[in-house]
Amino acid sequence: MEQIPLLDQLTVIAGLGALVALVLGRLRLPTVAGLLFAGAVVGPWGFGLVRSVHAIEVLAELGVVLLLFTIGLEFSLERLRVIFRQVVLGGSVQVGLTVLVVAGVALALGENLGASVFYGFVFALSSTAIVLRALAERRELDAPHGRFIVGALIFQDLLVVPMVLIVPLLAPGKSLGTASAQIGLALLKAAFLVVAVVLIARLVVPRIFRWVAASRSREIFLLAVLAVCIGTAWLTSLAGLSLALGAFLGGMVVAGTEYGHRAAGDVGPLRDVFVSLFFVSLGMLFDVRVVIAAPLVVLLLLLGFLVLKGFLATIAALLMRFPARAAWLAGVGLAQFGEFGFVLARIAQQHGVIDGPETQRLLAAGILSMFLTPVLARIAPHVAAGESLLAPLEKLIGARGIDQTTAERGHFAGHLIVAGYGVAGKLLTGALERSGFRYLVLELNPETVTAARKEGKPVYYGDAASPEALQHAGIDDAVAVVLLMNDPHAARLVADTATRIAPGTPVLVRSHYLAESARLIELGAADVVVEEVEAGVEMLARVLRRLDVPFNLIEERLAEARERTQRSVRRVKLPRRRLPEMGELADLKVETVLLREGSAAVGRTLRDLDLRRETGALVLATRREGMLQDPPDPDAALDVGDLVFLVGSGESIRRATAVLDRQQR
């Protein structure tokens, strides 16, 4: 039987990629790093196990198309409008600053203008796959530095499309006027396509997907999604634009429908397979001989990614009024080569913007920076030197806002300091207001602070990890400090700082994991509330309730869970059950009967009527003049207007109703 081409080489790639990724996963390094390393091992400059590198690269290009398509699925027109202010400002500062500085450095080192701009583009892009996975694993997506990083990455992904259009026009020999005209023409084409996409997204695609969804076939739906993805990429290539632009626009088309989430879920596994090939193919580009031949150049490029780019990202975060610690972590998080940098490098080499050796040195340094990113991101929160070095620049820029509000606040005493104004912060401060307690909130999201200030809330922009900010907030005279922060390392830092400068002020901390609570107590926290424990106990109670476990046994199980994890001062409270949910009691009904004028039951007592024995129905309670009597008084005479609550089977209720509503003769 004839062999399928590339099957043996794909088997080697898949097997070795899975093995290496598994090993690195045990070391808490991202899968992407494993795939890059696997590509370097099996590639032509490794053990040479893969011979048809070009064929693998063709499959990898399909991975790029699917990757950009799924990115487009995340950027519907509505979502872009909502996050516009958050993304554009921070992202434009980071990207613009990086492009200008790197291009200037390249020009100073003797590169021509086109190559300098290209290097600026490449250095401005970071690795979305590596960074977002690291932030998600550490639950730092909502931390201050996480918000800045996510905004910058989104903006970078949006700029990939115009960068792909511009890079071919940076080749030597093209006059500035000609290049400008071609760039303008390309952007006009892109604008025309965007307008067409908007119209199609509104008018055509929703109807097509409604017809496809009506078939109730997952296979047909997936084929329709792929047709939109690959079709738009093909059409844009016919128009002289990139496959990447078409794939991105195709994703936005589908995202504009109600089927965007389903499309993302169905295409996701297929995308992951081809994107894995993409990363392996990138790893094949790593040539250790390049590092040996030009170690100094590769080292300088690597330092450019890790130091220069990281520093520029830090400056951008400071300019966005993020405090020193958040800016430092943001700089480390963005200091690496990006996946789309490989795409730009290939395009640049094809069009003669840079030559082959330059490309190889750039890719070697870029791959090394991607390997180092997870390690540096893990170390960065524990390195206080970077934050300390940035402190003077932080004050110069004015990133901390609590210092500027002393005159407005006056002197606080007997108040609570709350760090974090998310859902938990708003719940707590709302309860404090209604209970008559004074409080002050330190928050690092400028938009949240602005919105709260408009409502007259005492919410200030400040870093609770800063001793100065805590002192300006009146920590010495506060009754407590409550930490509701999303950054676990920052919470530990604040707990330590607060207990050192104000040992008499108790610190209460919300922690994500039980494993963190012991360390927080060691740092001086007076009390720790663990999210995973509270969620687990609540889920335990609800599950046992649904399984009809008796109340006293549920109390025992909850007490056992608390004993093993964390005690609570709150009493056990279970969700209220409805009779239809209680198995054997599902046939019982609860009904009410109103005693009217002339009823034979008026003037008689419940003991006299003995409804339980006579009808089988049980009187739960009575209500007279708006006052509920529970349990009802069996010796109190019933009166006109009384409402009687009954429980029993349908037949029992009917018999009891007949007794209570029977008219006197």
XYZ file of C-alpha atoms in Angstrom:
665
model
C 0.000 0.000 0.000
C 1.326 3.433 -0.954
C 2.369 5.594 1.982
C 0.731 8.923 2.682
C 3.236 11.756 2.129
C 4.551 13.460 5.278
C 2.775 10.953 7.536
C 6.019 9.723 9.092
C 7.303 13.256 9.656
C 3.995 14.451 11.122
C 4.117 11.457 13.465
C 7.596 12.465 14.632
C 6.479 16.073 15.142
C 3.330 15.123 17.063
C 5.026 12.512 19.239
C 8.105 14.512 20.136
C 6.071 17.716 20.531
C 3.726 16.013 22.991
C 6.641 14.487 24.937
C 8.637 17.710 25.209
C 5.549 19.781 26.048
C 4.654 17.265 28.771
C 8.105 17.453 30.321
C 8.159 21.256 30.235
C 4.624 21.293 31.623
C 5.907 19.425 34.676
C 8.434 22.241 35.015
C 5.548 24.751 34.775
C 6.754 26.069 31.427
C 4.211 26.757 28.665
C 3.350 24.287 25.937
C 4.476 26.790 23.320
C 8.036 26.589 24.637
C 7.918 22.800 24.311
C 6.693 22.988 20.734
C 9.425 25.474 19.819
C 12.049 23.228 21.414
C 10.635 20.166 19.640
C 10.876 21.999 16.328
C 14.501 22.891 17.030
C 15.278 19.227 17.820
C 13.599 17.659 14.770
C 14.451 20.477 12.357
C 17.189 20.569 9.740
C 19.653 22.169 12.172
C 18.804 19.696 14.927
C 18.689 15.935 14.338
C 17.208 16.404 10.860
C 14.264 14.078 11.514
C 11.990 16.288 9.396
C 13.153 16.656 5.819
C 10.181 18.330 4.113
C 10.411 21.595 6.011
C 8.652 23.530 3.249
C 5.651 21.181 3.310
C 5.386 21.545 7.079
C 5.545 25.310 6.667
C 2.596 25.172 4.259
C 0.546 23.363 6.896
C 1.780 25.894 9.432
C 0.466 28.729 7.248
C -2.982 27.161 7.574
C -2.434 27.311 11.328
C -1.727 31.035 11.074
C -4.943 31.526 9.080
C -6.971 29.644 11.695
C -5.236 31.496 14.523
C -6.063 34.890 13.031
C -9.594 33.718 12.306
C -10.135 32.832 15.973
C -8.612 36.176 17.019
C -11.149 37.819 14.730
C -13.873 35.825 16.486
C -12.898 37.583 19.716
C -13.138 41.037 18.146
C -16.690 41.580 17.045
C -17.549 45.148 16.149
C -19.541 45.497 19.376
C -16.657 44.308 21.547
C -14.196 46.587 19.815
C -16.465 49.518 20.557
C -16.735 48.585 24.263
C -12.997 48.112 24.867
C -11.852 50.863 22.511
C -10.740 53.328 25.185
C -9.088 50.650 27.335
C -7.088 49.098 24.520
C -6.176 51.933 22.200
C -4.618 54.338 24.696
C -2.342 51.906 26.549
C -1.594 49.840 23.465
C -0.766 52.825 21.284
C 1.642 54.199 23.893
C 3.453 50.864 24.211
C 3.588 50.099 20.483
C 4.324 53.665 19.379
C 7.095 54.164 21.928
C 8.710 50.832 21.045
C 8.598 51.419 17.280
C 10.084 54.921 17.579
C 12.919 54.003 19.949
C 13.893 50.730 18.257
C 13.783 52.300 14.780
C 15.944 55.154 16.063
C 18.478 52.727 17.546
C 18.559 50.722 14.295
C 19.133 53.879 12.255
C 21.947 54.887 14.590
C 23.540 51.455 14.068
C 23.561 51.950 10.296
C 20.368 50.227 9.128
C 18.343 51.819 6.344
C 14.958 53.382 7.064
C 12.889 50.421 5.859
C 14.805 47.857 7.904
C 14.723 50.155 10.941
C 10.938 50.493 10.775
C 10.667 46.711 10.352
C 12.744 46.131 13.498
C 10.487 48.590 15.307
C 7.439 46.577 14.237
C 8.968 43.262 15.313
C 10.093 44.536 18.703
C 6.663 46.098 19.351
C 4.878 42.718 19.160
C 4.746 40.276 22.084
C 3.675 36.655 22.454
C -0.063 36.541 23.072
C -0.079 32.754 23.532
C 2.723 32.636 26.122
C 1.800 35.740 28.107
C -1.961 35.189 28.355
C -1.485 31.583 29.415
C 0.972 32.648 32.132
C -1.397 35.354 33.411
C -4.344 32.961 33.442
C -2.411 30.285 35.337
C -1.427 32.830 38.022
C -4.932 34.385 38.074
C -3.476 37.783 37.212
C -5.615 38.717 34.210
C -7.549 41.181 36.370
C -4.501 42.398 38.294
C -3.337 45.933 37.396
C -0.352 44.748 35.363
C -2.524 42.041 33.814
C -5.034 44.615 32.577
C -2.281 46.674 30.959
C -0.685 43.604 29.353
C -4.006 42.334 27.963
C -4.829 45.758 26.530
C -1.406 46.023 24.905
C -1.660 42.505 23.439
C -5.097 43.199 21.980
C -3.827 46.395 20.384
C -0.762 44.570 19.023
C -2.976 41.880 17.475
C -5.056 44.550 15.799
C -1.925 46.200 14.382
C -0.635 42.953 12.872
C -2.887 43.457 9.854
C -1.580 46.919 8.835
C 1.975 45.813 9.670
C 1.623 42.879 7.286
C 0.478 45.343 4.618
C 3.310 47.807 5.248
C 6.352 45.477 5.583
C 6.582 44.578 1.838
C 6.644 48.309 1.045
C 9.740 48.856 3.209
C 12.040 47.102 0.728
C 15.097 49.036 -0.522
C 14.794 50.808 -3.842
C 11.284 52.061 -3.282
C 11.071 55.799 -2.987
C 9.330 57.288 0.014
C 6.636 58.766 -2.190
C 6.032 55.496 -4.019
C 5.988 53.543 -0.752
C 3.622 56.070 0.818
C 1.292 55.861 -2.165
C 1.326 52.051 -2.076
C 0.750 52.019 1.683
C -2.143 54.414 1.231
C -3.586 52.263 -1.563
C -3.220 49.130 0.581
C -4.941 50.807 3.517
C -7.716 52.012 1.204
C -8.203 48.441 0.025
C -8.271 47.292 3.637
C -10.792 50.010 4.524
C -12.976 48.963 1.590
C -12.829 45.350 2.772
C -13.723 46.371 6.331
C -16.778 48.259 5.073
C -17.757 45.244 2.989
C -17.286 42.995 6.029
C -19.551 45.216 8.120
C -22.288 45.072 5.497
C -21.942 41.308 5.033
C -21.856 40.741 8.797
C -25.096 42.666 9.186
C -27.034 41.461 6.154
C -25.830 38.138 4.739
C -23.887 35.967 7.171
C -26.543 35.786 9.957
C -29.088 34.406 7.484
C -26.632 31.857 6.125
C -25.752 30.602 9.592
C -29.422 30.426 10.596
C -30.011 28.098 7.650
C -26.933 26.050 8.558
C -27.874 25.873 12.257
C -31.374 24.726 11.304
C -29.836 21.526 9.911
C -28.726 20.629 13.464
C -25.562 19.096 11.997
C -22.265 19.907 13.654
C -20.360 18.791 10.563
C -22.253 21.164 8.261
C -21.805 24.034 10.723
C -18.056 23.403 10.952
C -17.755 23.270 7.159
C -19.640 26.559 6.876
C -17.288 28.178 9.400
C -14.225 26.905 7.546
C -15.691 28.131 4.267
C -16.019 31.643 5.703
C -12.530 31.479 7.233
C -10.619 30.159 4.229
C -12.880 31.889 1.704
C -12.327 35.385 3.036
C -8.579 34.711 3.294
C -8.545 33.574 -0.357
C -10.573 36.562 -1.553
C -8.290 39.053 0.165
C -5.274 37.347 -1.388
C -6.902 37.801 -4.807
C -7.230 41.498 -3.989
C -3.485 41.677 -3.354
C -3.809 41.681 0.441
C -2.638 39.102 2.965
C -4.214 35.841 3.978
C -3.906 37.043 7.565
C -6.137 40.058 6.901
C -8.765 37.897 5.245
C -8.783 35.371 8.068
C -9.089 38.120 10.667
C -11.972 39.750 8.808
C -13.643 36.369 8.373
C -13.523 35.879 12.127
C -15.071 39.304 12.679
C -17.847 38.420 10.215
C -18.798 35.316 12.213
C -18.313 37.112 15.536
C -20.979 39.603 14.411
C -23.562 36.817 14.531
C -25.049 34.947 17.463
C -23.022 31.897 16.399
C -19.607 33.361 17.199
C -19.113 31.429 20.458
C -20.172 28.143 18.868
C -17.815 28.744 15.946
C -14.927 29.418 18.328
C -15.649 26.192 20.213
C -15.896 24.075 17.045
C -12.839 25.522 15.314
C -10.749 25.587 18.498
C -9.454 21.966 18.421
C -8.672 22.186 14.701
C -6.904 25.505 15.244
C -4.863 24.070 18.116
C -3.585 21.232 15.914
C -2.444 23.492 13.095
C -1.126 26.207 15.411
C 0.943 23.530 17.142
C 2.438 22.733 13.740
C 3.030 26.459 13.342
C 5.060 26.657 16.549
C 6.977 23.495 15.661
C 7.775 24.972 12.255
C 9.004 28.131 13.991
C 11.239 26.044 16.210
C 12.714 24.481 13.073
C 13.973 27.926 12.157
C 16.212 27.992 15.228
C 19.747 27.329 14.110
C 22.224 26.848 16.916
C 24.991 27.456 14.362
C 23.767 31.055 14.072
C 24.267 31.517 17.809
C 27.737 29.972 17.603
C 28.694 32.061 14.554
C 27.411 35.413 15.841
C 26.965 35.117 19.603
C 27.418 38.823 20.258
C 24.756 39.912 17.754
C 22.274 37.317 19.022
C 23.006 38.350 22.604
C 22.458 42.028 21.786
C 19.158 41.253 20.057
C 18.120 39.095 23.024
C 18.953 41.921 25.423
C 17.019 44.236 23.149
C 13.903 42.107 23.679
C 14.380 41.481 27.380
C 15.827 44.824 28.522
C 15.082 47.598 26.018
C 11.620 46.391 25.058
C 10.746 45.568 28.670
C 11.908 49.002 29.806
C 9.849 50.749 27.110
C 6.751 48.742 28.091
C 7.388 49.747 31.711
C 7.615 53.422 30.732
C 4.363 53.057 28.775
C 2.635 51.606 31.850
C 3.966 54.446 34.014
C 2.702 56.992 31.470
C -0.697 55.329 31.831
C -0.445 56.121 35.586
C 0.181 52.559 36.723
C 2.306 52.354 39.901
C 5.899 51.162 39.864
C 5.183 47.551 40.789
C 2.484 47.078 38.129
C 4.655 48.814 35.514
C 7.640 46.592 36.383
C 5.589 43.397 36.032
C 3.997 44.663 32.812
C 7.431 45.340 31.348
C 8.650 41.835 32.172
C 5.442 40.323 30.815
C 5.760 42.017 27.416
C 9.544 41.588 27.021
C 9.733 38.853 24.393
C 9.389 38.110 20.698
C 5.855 37.603 19.371
C 4.353 34.850 17.239
C 3.455 37.311 14.524
C 7.034 38.567 14.502
C 7.870 35.334 12.678
C 5.234 36.163 10.072
C 6.625 39.674 9.615
C 10.188 38.310 9.412
C 9.246 35.878 6.656
C 7.501 38.624 4.676
C 10.441 40.972 5.184
C 12.937 38.372 3.955
C 10.798 37.504 0.927
C 10.659 41.167 -0.125
C 14.292 41.961 0.628
C 13.713 44.225 3.621
C 16.319 42.195 5.533
C 18.566 39.387 4.306
C 18.709 35.748 5.345
C 21.480 35.989 7.971
C 19.740 38.937 9.642
C 16.517 36.957 9.719
C 18.234 33.929 11.249
C 19.889 36.008 13.984
C 16.611 37.779 14.752
C 14.673 34.502 14.957
C 17.347 32.864 17.118
C 17.203 35.710 19.626
C 13.404 35.777 19.460
C 13.024 32.069 20.173
C 15.438 32.345 23.099
C 13.394 35.258 24.518
C 10.232 33.126 24.321
C 11.960 30.354 26.261
C 13.092 32.785 28.956
C 9.775 34.638 29.375
C 8.031 32.097 31.657
C 11.067 31.945 33.953
C 11.410 35.719 34.148
C 7.674 36.173 34.706
C 7.834 33.779 37.644
C 10.840 35.528 39.192
C 9.748 39.152 38.588
C 7.161 39.462 41.428
C 9.868 38.523 43.949
C 12.403 41.071 42.675
C 11.861 44.330 44.521
C 14.885 46.035 42.945
C 13.065 46.787 39.702
C 10.201 48.405 41.546
C 12.570 50.441 43.721
C 14.509 51.747 40.710
C 11.251 52.916 39.151
C 9.994 54.730 42.240
C 11.610 58.136 41.394
C 10.274 57.956 37.831
C 6.862 56.962 39.192
C 6.724 60.088 41.355
C 8.001 62.251 38.491
C 5.248 61.043 36.175
C 2.655 61.163 38.952
C 1.445 57.606 38.766
C 0.259 57.554 42.372
C -2.882 59.535 43.094
C -3.647 59.043 46.801
C -0.840 61.462 47.703
C -2.696 64.275 45.977
C -5.955 63.929 47.911
C -4.853 64.704 51.457
C -6.464 68.153 51.602
C -9.680 66.857 50.162
C -9.927 63.896 52.544
C -9.001 65.684 55.718
C -8.038 63.442 58.620
C -9.644 60.023 58.720
C -9.948 58.099 61.984
C -11.941 55.032 62.879
C -12.330 54.138 59.201
C -11.635 51.003 57.147
C -9.116 50.925 54.310
C -10.261 48.698 51.452
C -7.782 47.687 48.738
C -9.652 46.748 45.564
C -12.991 47.969 44.245
C -14.290 45.028 42.290
C -17.510 43.131 43.021
C -16.400 42.166 46.539
C -15.189 45.706 47.251
C -18.469 47.236 46.155
C -20.478 44.752 48.246
C -18.391 45.500 51.335
C -18.341 49.282 50.975
C -22.067 49.362 50.241
C -22.737 47.495 53.480
C -20.366 49.821 55.358
C -22.215 52.886 54.045
C -25.615 51.525 55.033
C -24.259 50.626 58.468
C -22.812 54.091 59.058
C -19.087 53.198 58.904
C -16.501 55.351 57.167
C -14.131 53.801 54.643
C -11.501 54.669 52.059
C -10.728 52.601 48.958
C -7.385 52.274 47.160
C -7.817 51.081 43.560
C -5.392 50.786 40.622
C -7.884 50.848 37.759
C -8.138 54.515 36.687
C -11.497 54.025 34.978
C -12.973 52.405 38.073
C -11.674 55.273 40.215
C -13.097 57.899 37.840
C -16.522 56.255 37.775
C -16.602 55.878 41.579
C -15.501 59.477 42.138
C -18.358 60.694 39.937
C -20.709 58.863 42.307
C -19.124 60.605 45.284
C -17.411 57.486 46.646
C -14.159 57.838 48.646
C -12.216 55.804 46.073
C -8.672 56.936 45.260
C -6.044 55.888 42.759
C -3.232 54.387 44.804
C -1.056 51.331 45.288
C -1.812 49.708 48.633
C 1.619 48.060 48.518
C 3.185 51.505 48.928
C 3.859 52.571 52.547
C 3.299 56.197 51.523
C -0.123 55.412 50.070
C -1.172 53.529 53.215
C 0.032 56.357 55.434
C -1.833 58.936 53.362
C -4.893 56.718 53.732
C -4.572 56.987 57.520
C -3.599 53.423 58.326
C -2.423 54.343 61.848
C -5.947 55.489 62.772
C -7.856 52.869 60.754
C -9.833 50.128 62.474
C -8.836 47.570 59.817
C -7.333 47.068 56.365
C -9.285 44.766 54.034
C -7.467 43.357 51.001
C -9.718 42.349 48.095
C -7.031 42.277 45.410
C -6.746 39.965 42.400
C -2.957 39.780 42.531
C -1.907 37.181 45.156
C 1.697 38.369 45.352
C 0.541 41.968 45.788
C -1.763 40.841 48.606
C 1.177 39.262 50.419
C 3.226 42.410 49.885
C 0.456 44.671 51.224
C -0.138 42.436 54.245
C 3.561 42.559 55.101
C 3.821 46.330 54.551
C 0.656 47.147 56.513
C 1.614 45.063 59.546
C 5.100 46.598 59.583
C 4.070 50.258 59.470
C 0.897 49.878 61.566
C 1.152 46.729 63.696
C -1.931 47.718 65.698
C -4.237 47.750 62.653
C -5.644 44.309 61.782
C -5.380 43.159 58.164
C -8.083 40.951 56.660
C -7.275 39.295 53.339
C -9.239 37.540 50.618
C -7.137 34.695 49.217
C -7.802 32.587 46.130
C -6.243 29.382 47.427
C -6.071 27.649 50.797
C -2.332 27.104 50.337
C -1.807 30.875 50.458
C -3.544 31.411 53.808
C -0.729 30.083 56.030
C 1.794 32.402 54.398
C -0.539 35.395 54.812
C -0.998 34.609 58.494
C 2.795 34.433 58.871
C 3.046 37.886 57.297
C 0.707 39.283 59.950
C -2.798 38.957 58.478
C -5.383 38.818 61.263
C -7.846 36.782 59.199
C -7.941 35.173 55.754
C -11.037 34.275 53.752
C -10.231 31.628 51.138
C -12.290 31.722 47.958
C -11.867 28.068 47.035
C -12.930 26.997 50.548
C -16.020 29.205 50.610
C -17.010 28.138 47.110
C -16.383 24.484 47.956
C -18.423 24.613 51.169
C -21.281 26.396 49.418
C -21.282 23.842 46.599
C -21.131 20.987 49.140
C -24.200 22.342 50.919
C -26.176 22.784 47.715
C -25.301 19.360 46.319
C -26.226 17.572 49.564
C -29.464 19.547 49.708
C -30.370 18.427 46.187
C -29.598 14.829 47.153
C -32.210 15.089 49.956
C -29.645 14.569 52.708
C -31.259 15.437 56.077
C -30.388 18.839 57.522
C -28.551 17.524 60.577
C -26.292 15.351 58.407
C -25.574 18.284 56.107
C -24.536 20.306 59.155
C -22.138 17.507 60.156
C -20.584 17.318 56.675
C -20.134 21.093 56.576
C -18.569 21.090 60.035
C -16.155 18.356 58.916
C -15.218 20.384 55.816
C -14.649 23.488 57.928
C -12.539 21.538 60.397
C -10.257 20.313 57.591
C -9.939 23.712 55.912
C -11.060 26.954 57.544
C -13.539 27.797 60.276
C -16.218 30.441 59.759
C -18.172 32.692 62.103
C -21.271 32.439 59.912
C -23.985 29.970 60.793
C -24.962 27.266 58.328
C -27.599 28.464 55.912
C -28.885 26.156 53.205
C -30.782 27.142 50.076
C -34.554 26.959 50.442
C -36.109 23.818 48.973
C -39.269 23.730 46.911
C -41.690 20.874 47.464
C -41.427 19.631 43.827
C -37.658 19.243 44.376
C -38.039 16.998 47.446
C -38.698 13.599 45.917
C -41.391 11.911 48.041
C -43.032 15.261 48.831
C -43.283 16.298 45.181
C -47.040 15.601 45.086
C -47.781 17.913 48.019
C -49.151 21.386 47.348
C -49.229 24.605 49.328
C -52.436 26.610 48.930
C -54.260 29.430 50.711
C -57.919 29.808 51.644
C -59.542 33.186 52.487
C -62.317 33.102 55.102
C -65.265 35.085 53.748
C -68.417 36.481 55.294
C -70.835 33.673 56.159
C -68.210 30.919 56.298
C -69.075 28.153 58.764
C -65.446 28.193 59.983
C -65.690 31.789 61.251
C -65.722 31.844 65.071
C -64.348 28.323 65.352
C -60.788 27.318 66.282
C -58.386 25.125 64.353
C -58.601 22.620 67.208
C -62.364 22.453 66.742
C -62.091 21.988 62.971
C -59.349 19.302 63.304
C -58.574 19.621 59.581
C -55.621 17.227 59.721
C -57.769 14.308 60.856
C -60.885 15.240 58.888
C -59.302 16.167 55.529
C -55.636 15.118 55.596
C -54.439 18.736 55.032
C -52.088 20.458 57.464
C -52.452 24.124 58.486
C -48.978 25.680 58.243
C -49.839 29.232 59.286
C -52.523 31.901 59.277
C -52.362 35.595 58.442
C -54.585 38.271 59.978
C -54.370 41.952 59.052
C -50.991 41.446 57.433
C -49.478 39.627 60.441
C -48.272 36.064 59.840
C -48.883 33.612 62.708
C -46.409 30.756 62.459
C -47.158 28.365 63.997
C -50.871 29.157 64.179
C -52.628 29.309 67.552
C -54.907 26.217 67.615
C -57.201 27.798 70.232
C -57.656 31.202 68.534
C -61.029 31.735 66.846
C -60.888 32.286 63.110
C -62.338 35.524 61.728
C -63.498 36.985 58.424
C -60.495 37.996 56.275
C -58.131 35.443 57.799
C -55.860 33.705 55.285
C -55.177 30.037 56.046
C -52.056 28.338 54.565
C -52.561 24.633 53.840
C -50.199 21.871 52.726
C -51.241 18.443 51.480
C -52.150 16.428 48.427
C -54.492 17.892 45.872
C -57.452 15.918 47.221
C -56.651 16.869 50.841
C -56.488 20.554 49.870
C -59.849 20.341 48.114
C -61.510 18.730 51.161
C -60.011 21.297 53.553
C -61.046 24.159 51.261
C -64.603 22.827 51.243
C -64.643 22.823 55.050
C -63.216 26.332 55.422
C -65.250 27.909 52.636
C -68.568 26.181 53.404
C -71.323 28.743 53.979
C -73.526 28.693 57.073
C -77.139 27.693 56.524
